[in-house]
Amino acid sequence: MSERLSARMRALATELTTLRVRSGLTTRGAARRLGISSASLNRTENAKREASTEELGGMLAVYGATTDDRRAVLELAGELPVPGWLGMAPDPAALARFEAQATTIVDFAPTSVPGLLQTAQYARAAQAQSMEFGTALEQRVRARVGRQAVLSKLSAPEYVAFLDEAVLRRPVGGGVAMAAQIRWLISRARQSNVTVRVVPFRHGGYRNPGRFAVLRFRKSSPLVYLEHEGSSGFLDAPEHVELFTAITATIASAALDHIDSVNLMTRIAADHDRS
């Protein structure tokens, strides 16, 4: 471990310990609320172990961290995305870690197929818009497709994807590629833990805040993931989770049910075949 990294870990450990003590929690009590062992928390506070993204977010919530506290922890954590902060460049690895730990994921995709449901061909065409080519592009495509294993593992989360009909109509990668993508969506929707619902054009307008996901965990507070061009982040404040839970409900009221969504996707795939 480099001297610089070691110093950063020690400073972060001191900050987290200070927050815990100030909150009045013992190591054992804090570990119980965080869903980790006392030994793991002790190692983190002694700078012998780096806390995971989820653990850091949990600590900030459990310890009642202020805005200044969060800023200090974020700076010490370096590039590690901490829940409650926005403005960071998209970090697929951090999102993948949360997805792997979630018990339920609700994904809203107003402009493109969610990463957990993309075919490699669709992902390649979509990522090419970022002006990446060659090895860099293929690495991003492999990483995106690799994340999808979370939906097939033994303890897979319950996953619900809401798609605007425009996502299905736009021929990303061409008509043939898009037809294949939609049929892949249909096959995924046959999994017992996966639901795909489409908001049809005929519904008219509805509340659309842009790309977001709500992730819930067995032992930790839920998170909202937001992603826009050049930035992303996680929100963990209860009022933010409640807001996006309410927004999800309005989207659900505008969307077709699972069966009607599959029927619509089947017809749109046929349209792409004829294009």
PDB file of C-alpha atoms in Angstrom:
ATOM      1  CA  MET A   1       0.000   0.000   0.000  1.00  0.00           C
ATOM      2  CA  SER A   2       1.416   3.414  -0.963  1.00  0.00           C
ATOM      3  CA  GLU A   3       2.214   5.965   1.743  1.00  0.00           C
ATOM      4  CA  ARG A   4      -0.380   8.335   0.285  1.00  0.00           C
ATOM      5  CA  LEU A   5      -3.123   5.699   0.263  1.00  0.00           C
ATOM      6  CA  SER A   6      -2.203   4.613   3.793  1.00  0.00           C
ATOM      7  CA  ALA A   7      -2.445   8.195   5.046  1.00  0.00           C
ATOM      8  CA  ARG A   8      -5.814   8.651   3.348  1.00  0.00           C
ATOM      9  CA  MET A   9      -7.149   5.449   4.915  1.00  0.00           C
ATOM     10  CA  ARG A  10      -5.956   6.514   8.371  1.00  0.00           C
ATOM     11  CA  ALA A  11      -7.605   9.914   7.996  1.00  0.00           C
ATOM     12  CA  LEU A  12     -10.834   8.340   6.759  1.00  0.00           C
ATOM     13  CA  ALA A  13     -10.767   5.822   9.621  1.00  0.00           C
ATOM     14  CA  THR A  14     -10.335   8.650  12.136  1.00  0.00           C
ATOM     15  CA  GLU A  15     -13.224  10.602  10.628  1.00  0.00           C
ATOM     16  CA  LEU A  16     -15.549   7.587  10.698  1.00  0.00           C
ATOM     17  CA  THR A  17     -14.568   6.745  14.277  1.00  0.00           C
ATOM     18  CA  THR A  18     -15.233  10.329  15.342  1.00  0.00           C
ATOM     19  CA  LEU A  19     -18.681  10.232  13.755  1.00  0.00           C
ATOM     20  CA  ARG A  20     -19.523   6.937  15.473  1.00  0.00           C
ATOM     21  CA  VAL A  21     -18.411   8.150  18.903  1.00  0.00           C
ATOM     22  CA  ARG A  22     -20.317  11.407  18.451  1.00  0.00           C
ATOM     23  CA  SER A  23     -23.462   9.447  17.613  1.00  0.00           C
ATOM     24  CA  GLY A  24     -23.216   7.617  20.940  1.00  0.00           C
ATOM     25  CA  LEU A  25     -22.926   4.165  19.357  1.00  0.00           C
ATOM     26  CA  THR A  26     -20.499   1.504  20.518  1.00  0.00           C
ATOM     27  CA  THR A  27     -18.596  -0.496  17.934  1.00  0.00           C
ATOM     28  CA  ARG A  28     -20.855  -3.469  18.567  1.00  0.00           C
ATOM     29  CA  GLY A  29     -24.028  -1.398  18.354  1.00  0.00           C
ATOM     30  CA  ALA A  30     -22.923   0.333  15.156  1.00  0.00           C
ATOM     31  CA  ALA A  31     -21.869  -2.953  13.546  1.00  0.00           C
ATOM     32  CA  ARG A  32     -25.256  -4.487  14.368  1.00  0.00           C
ATOM     33  CA  ARG A  33     -27.098  -1.601  12.716  1.00  0.00           C
ATOM     34  CA  LEU A  34     -24.781  -1.700   9.696  1.00  0.00           C
ATOM     35  CA  GLY A  35     -25.182  -5.449   9.242  1.00  0.00           C
ATOM     36  CA  ILE A  36     -21.454  -6.168   9.503  1.00  0.00           C
ATOM     37  CA  SER A  37     -19.308  -7.821  12.172  1.00  0.00           C
ATOM     38  CA  SER A  38     -17.690  -5.889  15.001  1.00  0.00           C
ATOM     39  CA  ALA A  39     -14.335  -7.224  13.822  1.00  0.00           C
ATOM     40  CA  SER A  40     -14.874  -5.734  10.347  1.00  0.00           C
ATOM     41  CA  LEU A  41     -15.827  -2.363  11.793  1.00  0.00           C
ATOM     42  CA  ASN A  42     -12.822  -2.416  14.131  1.00  0.00           C
ATOM     43  CA  ARG A  43     -10.519  -3.154  11.208  1.00  0.00           C
ATOM     44  CA  THR A  44     -12.052  -0.245   9.261  1.00  0.00           C
ATOM     45  CA  GLU A  45     -11.571   2.118  12.203  1.00  0.00           C
ATOM     46  CA  ASN A  46      -7.968   0.939  12.550  1.00  0.00           C
ATOM     47  CA  ALA A  47      -7.301   1.613   8.827  1.00  0.00           C
ATOM     48  CA  LYS A  48      -6.663  -2.083   8.182  1.00  0.00           C
ATOM     49  CA  ARG A  49      -9.703  -2.508   5.965  1.00  0.00           C
ATOM     50  CA  GLU A  50     -11.413  -0.169   3.485  1.00  0.00           C
ATOM     51  CA  ALA A  51     -15.179   0.049   3.879  1.00  0.00           C
ATOM     52  CA  SER A  52     -17.345  -0.861   0.910  1.00  0.00           C
ATOM     53  CA  THR A  53     -19.447   1.779  -0.837  1.00  0.00           C
ATOM     54  CA  GLU A  54     -22.607   0.473   0.812  1.00  0.00           C
ATOM     55  CA  GLU A  55     -20.960   0.404   4.253  1.00  0.00           C
ATOM     56  CA  LEU A  56     -19.784   4.009   3.927  1.00  0.00           C
ATOM     57  CA  GLY A  57     -23.266   5.129   2.964  1.00  0.00           C
ATOM     58  CA  GLY A  58     -24.705   3.155   5.874  1.00  0.00           C
ATOM     59  CA  MET A  59     -22.260   4.712   8.327  1.00  0.00           C
ATOM     60  CA  LEU A  60     -23.147   8.224   7.215  1.00  0.00           C
ATOM     61  CA  ALA A  61     -26.842   7.469   7.675  1.00  0.00           C
ATOM     62  CA  VAL A  62     -26.525   5.575  10.985  1.00  0.00           C
ATOM     63  CA  TYR A  63     -24.153   8.144  12.496  1.00  0.00           C
ATOM     64  CA  GLY A  64     -26.400  11.075  11.568  1.00  0.00           C
ATOM     65  CA  ALA A  65     -23.739  12.742   9.431  1.00  0.00           C
ATOM     66  CA  THR A  66     -24.175  16.410   8.594  1.00  0.00           C
ATOM     67  CA  THR A  67     -23.555  17.932   5.180  1.00  0.00           C
ATOM     68  CA  ASP A  68     -20.052  18.970   6.268  1.00  0.00           C
ATOM     69  CA  ASP A  69     -19.396  15.476   7.623  1.00  0.00           C
ATOM     70  CA  ARG A  70     -20.435  13.955   4.301  1.00  0.00           C
ATOM     71  CA  ARG A  71     -18.209  16.343   2.374  1.00  0.00           C
ATOM     72  CA  ALA A  72     -15.217  15.446   4.540  1.00  0.00           C
ATOM     73  CA  VAL A  73     -15.815  11.710   4.140  1.00  0.00           C
ATOM     74  CA  LEU A  74     -16.302  12.066   0.392  1.00  0.00           C
ATOM     75  CA  GLU A  75     -13.021  13.918   0.001  1.00  0.00           C
ATOM     76  CA  LEU A  76     -11.163  11.327   2.047  1.00  0.00           C
ATOM     77  CA  ALA A  77     -12.787   8.451   0.167  1.00  0.00           C
ATOM     78  CA  GLY A  78     -11.310   9.807  -3.068  1.00  0.00           C
ATOM     79  CA  GLU A  79     -13.177   8.562  -6.144  1.00  0.00           C
ATOM     80  CA  LEU A  80     -15.426   6.219  -4.170  1.00  0.00           C
ATOM     81  CA  PRO A  81     -19.058   7.262  -4.755  1.00  0.00           C
ATOM     82  CA  VAL A  82     -20.781   7.862  -1.441  1.00  0.00           C
ATOM     83  CA  PRO A  83     -24.595   7.792  -1.153  1.00  0.00           C
ATOM     84  CA  GLY A  84     -26.057  11.240  -0.777  1.00  0.00           C
ATOM     85  CA  TRP A  85     -23.714  12.829  -3.316  1.00  0.00           C
ATOM     86  CA  LEU A  86     -24.128  13.732  -6.952  1.00  0.00           C
ATOM     87  CA  GLY A  87     -21.888  15.188  -9.609  1.00  0.00           C
ATOM     88  CA  MET A  88     -19.485  12.277 -10.061  1.00  0.00           C
ATOM     89  CA  ALA A  89     -18.704  10.718 -13.409  1.00  0.00           C
ATOM     90  CA  PRO A  90     -20.737   7.527 -13.980  1.00  0.00           C
ATOM     91  CA  ASP A  91     -19.092   4.608 -12.155  1.00  0.00           C
ATOM     92  CA  PRO A  92     -20.495   1.275 -13.425  1.00  0.00           C
ATOM     93  CA  ALA A  93     -18.392  -0.666 -10.909  1.00  0.00           C
ATOM     94  CA  ALA A  94     -19.988   1.104  -7.939  1.00  0.00           C
ATOM     95  CA  LEU A  95     -23.468   0.581  -9.365  1.00  0.00           C
ATOM     96  CA  ALA A  96     -22.706  -3.094  -9.998  1.00  0.00           C
ATOM     97  CA  ARG A  97     -21.689  -3.548  -6.345  1.00  0.00           C
ATOM     98  CA  PHE A  98     -25.001  -2.129  -5.173  1.00  0.00           C
ATOM     99  CA  GLU A  99     -26.958  -4.196  -7.703  1.00  0.00           C
ATOM    100  CA  ALA A 100     -25.234  -7.350  -6.440  1.00  0.00           C
ATOM    101  CA  GLN A 101     -26.325  -6.584  -2.866  1.00  0.00           C
ATOM    102  CA  ALA A 102     -29.887  -5.433  -3.598  1.00  0.00           C
ATOM    103  CA  THR A 103     -33.021  -7.453  -2.898  1.00  0.00           C
ATOM    104  CA  THR A 104     -35.179  -5.356  -5.246  1.00  0.00           C
ATOM    105  CA  ILE A 105     -34.309  -3.002  -8.105  1.00  0.00           C
ATOM    106  CA  VAL A 106     -36.740  -0.725  -9.915  1.00  0.00           C
ATOM    107  CA  ASP A 107     -35.225   0.757 -13.079  1.00  0.00           C
ATOM    108  CA  PHE A 108     -36.715   3.572 -15.165  1.00  0.00           C
ATOM    109  CA  ALA A 109     -35.368   3.974 -18.696  1.00  0.00           C
ATOM    110  CA  PRO A 110     -36.822   6.886 -20.679  1.00  0.00           C
ATOM    111  CA  THR A 111     -34.286   6.918 -23.539  1.00  0.00           C
ATOM    112  CA  SER A 112     -32.418   3.593 -23.704  1.00  0.00           C
ATOM    113  CA  VAL A 113     -32.667  -0.023 -22.625  1.00  0.00           C
ATOM    114  CA  PRO A 114     -31.359  -0.427 -19.047  1.00  0.00           C
ATOM    115  CA  GLY A 115     -27.837  -1.816 -18.800  1.00  0.00           C
ATOM    116  CA  LEU A 116     -29.045  -4.967 -17.020  1.00  0.00           C
ATOM    117  CA  LEU A 117     -31.169  -5.848 -20.061  1.00  0.00           C
ATOM    118  CA  GLN A 118     -28.969  -4.859 -23.015  1.00  0.00           C
ATOM    119  CA  THR A 119     -27.662  -7.276 -25.616  1.00  0.00           C
ATOM    120  CA  ALA A 120     -23.977  -6.954 -26.482  1.00  0.00           C
ATOM    121  CA  GLN A 121     -24.887  -5.641 -29.945  1.00  0.00           C
ATOM    122  CA  TYR A 122     -27.198  -2.981 -28.511  1.00  0.00           C
ATOM    123  CA  ALA A 123     -24.633  -2.041 -25.837  1.00  0.00           C
ATOM    124  CA  ARG A 124     -21.933  -1.716 -28.482  1.00  0.00           C
ATOM    125  CA  ALA A 125     -24.096   0.588 -30.618  1.00  0.00           C
ATOM    126  CA  ALA A 126     -25.180   2.654 -27.611  1.00  0.00           C
ATOM    127  CA  GLN A 127     -21.650   2.997 -26.196  1.00  0.00           C
ATOM    128  CA  ALA A 128     -20.278   3.965 -29.598  1.00  0.00           C
ATOM    129  CA  GLN A 129     -22.163   7.255 -29.227  1.00  0.00           C
ATOM    130  CA  SER A 130     -19.667   8.180 -26.502  1.00  0.00           C
ATOM    131  CA  MET A 131     -16.962   8.252 -29.200  1.00  0.00           C
ATOM    132  CA  GLU A 132     -15.118   5.251 -27.768  1.00  0.00           C
ATOM    133  CA  PHE A 133     -13.848   2.624 -30.180  1.00  0.00           C
ATOM    134  CA  GLY A 134     -11.671  -0.475 -30.285  1.00  0.00           C
ATOM    135  CA  THR A 135     -10.453  -1.992 -27.038  1.00  0.00           C
ATOM    136  CA  ALA A 136     -11.989   0.681 -24.792  1.00  0.00           C
ATOM    137  CA  LEU A 137     -15.412   0.157 -26.331  1.00  0.00           C
ATOM    138  CA  GLU A 138     -15.220  -3.626 -26.036  1.00  0.00           C
ATOM    139  CA  GLN A 139     -14.168  -3.376 -22.385  1.00  0.00           C
ATOM    140  CA  ARG A 140     -17.195  -1.216 -21.610  1.00  0.00           C
ATOM    141  CA  VAL A 141     -19.486  -3.603 -23.458  1.00  0.00           C
ATOM    142  CA  ARG A 142     -18.091  -6.639 -21.595  1.00  0.00           C
ATOM    143  CA  ALA A 143     -18.462  -4.847 -18.266  1.00  0.00           C
ATOM    144  CA  ARG A 144     -22.057  -3.912 -19.021  1.00  0.00           C
ATOM    145  CA  VAL A 145     -23.041  -7.400 -20.160  1.00  0.00           C
ATOM    146  CA  GLY A 146     -21.158  -8.906 -17.219  1.00  0.00           C
ATOM    147  CA  ARG A 147     -23.336  -6.970 -14.754  1.00  0.00           C
ATOM    148  CA  GLN A 148     -26.355  -8.897 -16.000  1.00  0.00           C
ATOM    149  CA  ALA A 149     -25.291 -12.071 -14.170  1.00  0.00           C
ATOM    150  CA  VAL A 150     -26.844 -10.547 -11.049  1.00  0.00           C
ATOM    151  CA  LEU A 151     -30.334 -11.278 -12.458  1.00  0.00           C
ATOM    152  CA  SER A 152     -29.614 -15.003 -12.786  1.00  0.00           C
ATOM    153  CA  LYS A 153     -27.768 -15.774  -9.566  1.00  0.00           C
ATOM    154  CA  LEU A 154     -29.313 -17.918  -6.820  1.00  0.00           C
ATOM    155  CA  SER A 155     -30.192 -14.901  -4.666  1.00  0.00           C
ATOM    156  CA  ALA A 156     -31.162 -12.664  -7.598  1.00  0.00           C
ATOM    157  CA  PRO A 157     -33.028  -9.450  -6.798  1.00  0.00           C
ATOM    158  CA  GLU A 158     -36.597  -8.806  -7.843  1.00  0.00           C
ATOM    159  CA  TYR A 159     -36.131  -6.563 -10.861  1.00  0.00           C
ATOM    160  CA  VAL A 160     -38.722  -4.293 -12.480  1.00  0.00           C
ATOM    161  CA  ALA A 161     -37.862  -2.228 -15.552  1.00  0.00           C
ATOM    162  CA  PHE A 162     -40.120   0.571 -16.813  1.00  0.00           C
ATOM    163  CA  LEU A 163     -39.409   1.549 -20.435  1.00  0.00           C
ATOM    164  CA  ASP A 164     -40.852   4.367 -22.464  1.00  0.00           C
ATOM    165  CA  GLU A 165     -42.150   3.102 -25.828  1.00  0.00           C
ATOM    166  CA  ALA A 166     -39.642   5.436 -27.498  1.00  0.00           C
ATOM    167  CA  VAL A 167     -36.846   3.185 -26.178  1.00  0.00           C
ATOM    168  CA  LEU A 168     -38.273   0.307 -28.211  1.00  0.00           C
ATOM    169  CA  ARG A 169     -39.056   2.306 -31.352  1.00  0.00           C
ATOM    170  CA  ARG A 170     -35.606   3.859 -31.802  1.00  0.00           C
ATOM    171  CA  PRO A 171     -33.522   1.425 -33.928  1.00  0.00           C
ATOM    172  CA  VAL A 172     -30.246   1.579 -32.007  1.00  0.00           C
ATOM    173  CA  GLY A 173     -27.758  -0.408 -34.073  1.00  0.00           C
ATOM    174  CA  GLY A 174     -30.297  -0.820 -36.887  1.00  0.00           C
ATOM    175  CA  GLY A 175     -33.599  -2.635 -37.276  1.00  0.00           C
ATOM    176  CA  VAL A 176     -32.175  -6.162 -37.066  1.00  0.00           C
ATOM    177  CA  ALA A 177     -30.201  -5.403 -33.906  1.00  0.00           C
ATOM    178  CA  MET A 178     -33.193  -3.701 -32.322  1.00  0.00           C
ATOM    179  CA  ALA A 179     -35.517  -6.600 -33.092  1.00  0.00           C
ATOM    180  CA  ALA A 180     -33.002  -8.933 -31.440  1.00  0.00           C
ATOM    181  CA  GLN A 181     -32.766  -6.595 -28.447  1.00  0.00           C
ATOM    182  CA  ILE A 182     -36.529  -6.546 -27.976  1.00  0.00           C
ATOM    183  CA  ARG A 183     -36.773 -10.333 -28.214  1.00  0.00           C
ATOM    184  CA  TRP A 184     -34.049 -10.534 -25.585  1.00  0.00           C
ATOM    185  CA  LEU A 185     -36.191  -8.280 -23.365  1.00  0.00           C
ATOM    186  CA  ILE A 186     -39.124 -10.629 -23.886  1.00  0.00           C
ATOM    187  CA  SER A 187     -37.032 -13.670 -22.965  1.00  0.00           C
ATOM    188  CA  ARG A 188     -35.736 -11.928 -19.850  1.00  0.00           C
ATOM    189  CA  ALA A 189     -39.292 -11.012 -18.892  1.00  0.00           C
ATOM    190  CA  ARG A 190     -40.087 -14.733 -18.678  1.00  0.00           C
ATOM    191  CA  GLN A 191     -37.785 -15.039 -15.653  1.00  0.00           C
ATOM    192  CA  SER A 192     -39.749 -15.213 -12.413  1.00  0.00           C
ATOM    193  CA  ASN A 193     -37.769 -12.349 -10.869  1.00  0.00           C
ATOM    194  CA  VAL A 194     -37.877 -10.002 -13.874  1.00  0.00           C
ATOM    195  CA  THR A 195     -40.750  -7.750 -14.944  1.00  0.00           C
ATOM    196  CA  VAL A 196     -40.674  -5.435 -17.964  1.00  0.00           C
ATOM    197  CA  ARG A 197     -43.399  -2.807 -18.315  1.00  0.00           C
ATOM    198  CA  VAL A 198     -43.787  -0.285 -21.130  1.00  0.00           C
ATOM    199  CA  VAL A 199     -45.291   3.201 -20.968  1.00  0.00           C
ATOM    200  CA  PRO A 200     -47.112   3.420 -24.336  1.00  0.00           C
ATOM    201  CA  PHE A 201     -47.324   6.503 -26.537  1.00  0.00           C
ATOM    202  CA  ARG A 202     -51.095   6.409 -26.320  1.00  0.00           C
ATOM    203  CA  HIS A 203     -50.979   7.235 -22.639  1.00  0.00           C
ATOM    204  CA  GLY A 204     -49.825  10.780 -23.405  1.00  0.00           C
ATOM    205  CA  GLY A 205     -47.725  12.733 -20.933  1.00  0.00           C
ATOM    206  CA  TYR A 206     -46.528  11.475 -17.562  1.00  0.00           C
ATOM    207  CA  ARG A 207     -43.964  12.467 -14.953  1.00  0.00           C
ATOM    208  CA  ASN A 208     -40.519  11.735 -16.368  1.00  0.00           C
ATOM    209  CA  PRO A 209     -37.532  12.737 -14.185  1.00  0.00           C
ATOM    210  CA  GLY A 210     -34.922  11.040 -16.380  1.00  0.00           C
ATOM    211  CA  ARG A 211     -32.937   7.868 -15.787  1.00  0.00           C
ATOM    212  CA  PHE A 212     -33.110   6.555 -12.214  1.00  0.00           C
ATOM    213  CA  ALA A 213     -33.188   3.347 -10.211  1.00  0.00           C
ATOM    214  CA  VAL A 214     -34.392   2.593  -6.695  1.00  0.00           C
ATOM    215  CA  LEU A 215     -32.444  -0.162  -4.936  1.00  0.00           C
ATOM    216  CA  ARG A 216     -33.511  -1.786  -1.672  1.00  0.00           C
ATOM    217  CA  PHE A 217     -31.402  -3.972   0.600  1.00  0.00           C
ATOM    218  CA  ARG A 218     -32.022  -6.539   3.286  1.00  0.00           C
ATOM    219  CA  LYS A 219     -30.060  -4.797   6.042  1.00  0.00           C
ATOM    220  CA  SER A 220     -29.324  -1.317   4.728  1.00  0.00           C
ATOM    221  CA  SER A 221     -31.308   1.761   3.828  1.00  0.00           C
ATOM    222  CA  PRO A 222     -32.576   2.044   0.228  1.00  0.00           C
ATOM    223  CA  LEU A 223     -30.755   4.099  -2.379  1.00  0.00           C
ATOM    224  CA  VAL A 224     -31.743   6.095  -5.427  1.00  0.00           C
ATOM    225  CA  TYR A 225     -29.299   6.021  -8.324  1.00  0.00           C
ATOM    226  CA  LEU A 226     -29.351   8.906 -10.809  1.00  0.00           C
ATOM    227  CA  GLU A 227     -27.412   9.119 -14.049  1.00  0.00           C
ATOM    228  CA  HIS A 228     -27.113  11.867 -16.615  1.00  0.00           C
ATOM    229  CA  GLU A 229     -24.538  12.907 -19.191  1.00  0.00           C
ATOM    230  CA  GLY A 230     -21.155  13.140 -17.458  1.00  0.00           C
ATOM    231  CA  SER A 231     -22.461  12.671 -13.927  1.00  0.00           C
ATOM    232  CA  SER A 232     -24.118  10.193 -11.626  1.00  0.00           C
ATOM    233  CA  GLY A 233     -24.670   9.644  -7.952  1.00  0.00           C
ATOM    234  CA  PHE A 234     -26.614   8.052  -5.130  1.00  0.00           C
ATOM    235  CA  LEU A 235     -29.214   9.560  -2.820  1.00  0.00           C
ATOM    236  CA  ASP A 236     -29.969   7.953   0.532  1.00  0.00           C
ATOM    237  CA  ALA A 237     -31.963  10.588   2.443  1.00  0.00           C
ATOM    238  CA  PRO A 238     -35.432   9.232   3.334  1.00  0.00           C
ATOM    239  CA  GLU A 239     -37.175  12.171   1.658  1.00  0.00           C
ATOM    240  CA  HIS A 240     -35.363  11.457  -1.616  1.00  0.00           C
ATOM    241  CA  VAL A 241     -36.214   7.766  -1.482  1.00  0.00           C
ATOM    242  CA  GLU A 242     -39.852   8.640  -0.761  1.00  0.00           C
ATOM    243  CA  LEU A 243     -39.904  11.101  -3.667  1.00  0.00           C
ATOM    244  CA  PHE A 244     -38.646   8.589  -6.213  1.00  0.00           C
ATOM    245  CA  THR A 245     -40.861   5.873  -4.774  1.00  0.00           C
ATOM    246  CA  ALA A 246     -43.819   8.181  -5.416  1.00  0.00           C
ATOM    247  CA  ILE A 247     -42.554   8.966  -8.927  1.00  0.00           C
ATOM    248  CA  THR A 248     -42.271   5.223  -9.581  1.00  0.00           C
ATOM    249  CA  ALA A 249     -45.915   4.838  -8.609  1.00  0.00           C
ATOM    250  CA  THR A 250     -46.988   7.479 -11.139  1.00  0.00           C
ATOM    251  CA  ILE A 251     -44.939   5.769 -13.856  1.00  0.00           C
ATOM    252  CA  ALA A 252     -46.459   2.404 -12.935  1.00  0.00           C
ATOM    253  CA  SER A 253     -49.943   3.872 -13.277  1.00  0.00           C
ATOM    254  CA  ALA A 254     -49.086   4.988 -16.816  1.00  0.00           C
ATOM    255  CA  ALA A 255     -47.457   1.706 -17.855  1.00  0.00           C
ATOM    256  CA  LEU A 256     -49.016  -1.375 -19.402  1.00  0.00           C
ATOM    257  CA  ASP A 257     -49.071  -4.495 -17.276  1.00  0.00           C
ATOM    258  CA  HIS A 258     -46.525  -7.244 -17.825  1.00  0.00           C
ATOM    259  CA  ILE A 259     -48.553  -9.263 -20.353  1.00  0.00           C
ATOM    260  CA  ASP A 260     -49.685  -6.277 -22.417  1.00  0.00           C
ATOM    261  CA  SER A 261     -46.115  -4.971 -22.397  1.00  0.00           C
ATOM    262  CA  VAL A 262     -44.814  -8.256 -23.814  1.00  0.00           C
ATOM    263  CA  ASN A 263     -47.514  -8.173 -26.506  1.00  0.00           C
ATOM    264  CA  LEU A 264     -46.549  -4.614 -27.472  1.00  0.00           C
ATOM    265  CA  MET A 265     -42.853  -5.525 -27.555  1.00  0.00           C
ATOM    266  CA  THR A 266     -43.633  -8.472 -29.829  1.00  0.00           C
ATOM    267  CA  ARG A 267     -45.429  -6.186 -32.299  1.00  0.00           C
ATOM    268  CA  ILE A 268     -42.646  -3.589 -32.234  1.00  0.00           C
ATOM    269  CA  ALA A 269     -40.016  -6.282 -32.861  1.00  0.00           C
ATOM    270  CA  ALA A 270     -41.999  -7.350 -35.923  1.00  0.00           C
ATOM    271  CA  ASP A 271     -42.045  -3.706 -37.089  1.00  0.00           C
ATOM    272  CA  HIS A 272     -38.246  -3.595 -36.877  1.00  0.00           C
ATOM    273  CA  ASP A 273     -38.040  -6.860 -38.829  1.00  0.00           C
ATOM    274  CA  ARG A 274     -39.972  -5.213 -41.672  1.00  0.00           C
ATOM    275  CA  SER A 275     -37.944  -1.984 -41.621  1.00  0.00           C
TER     276      SER A 275
END
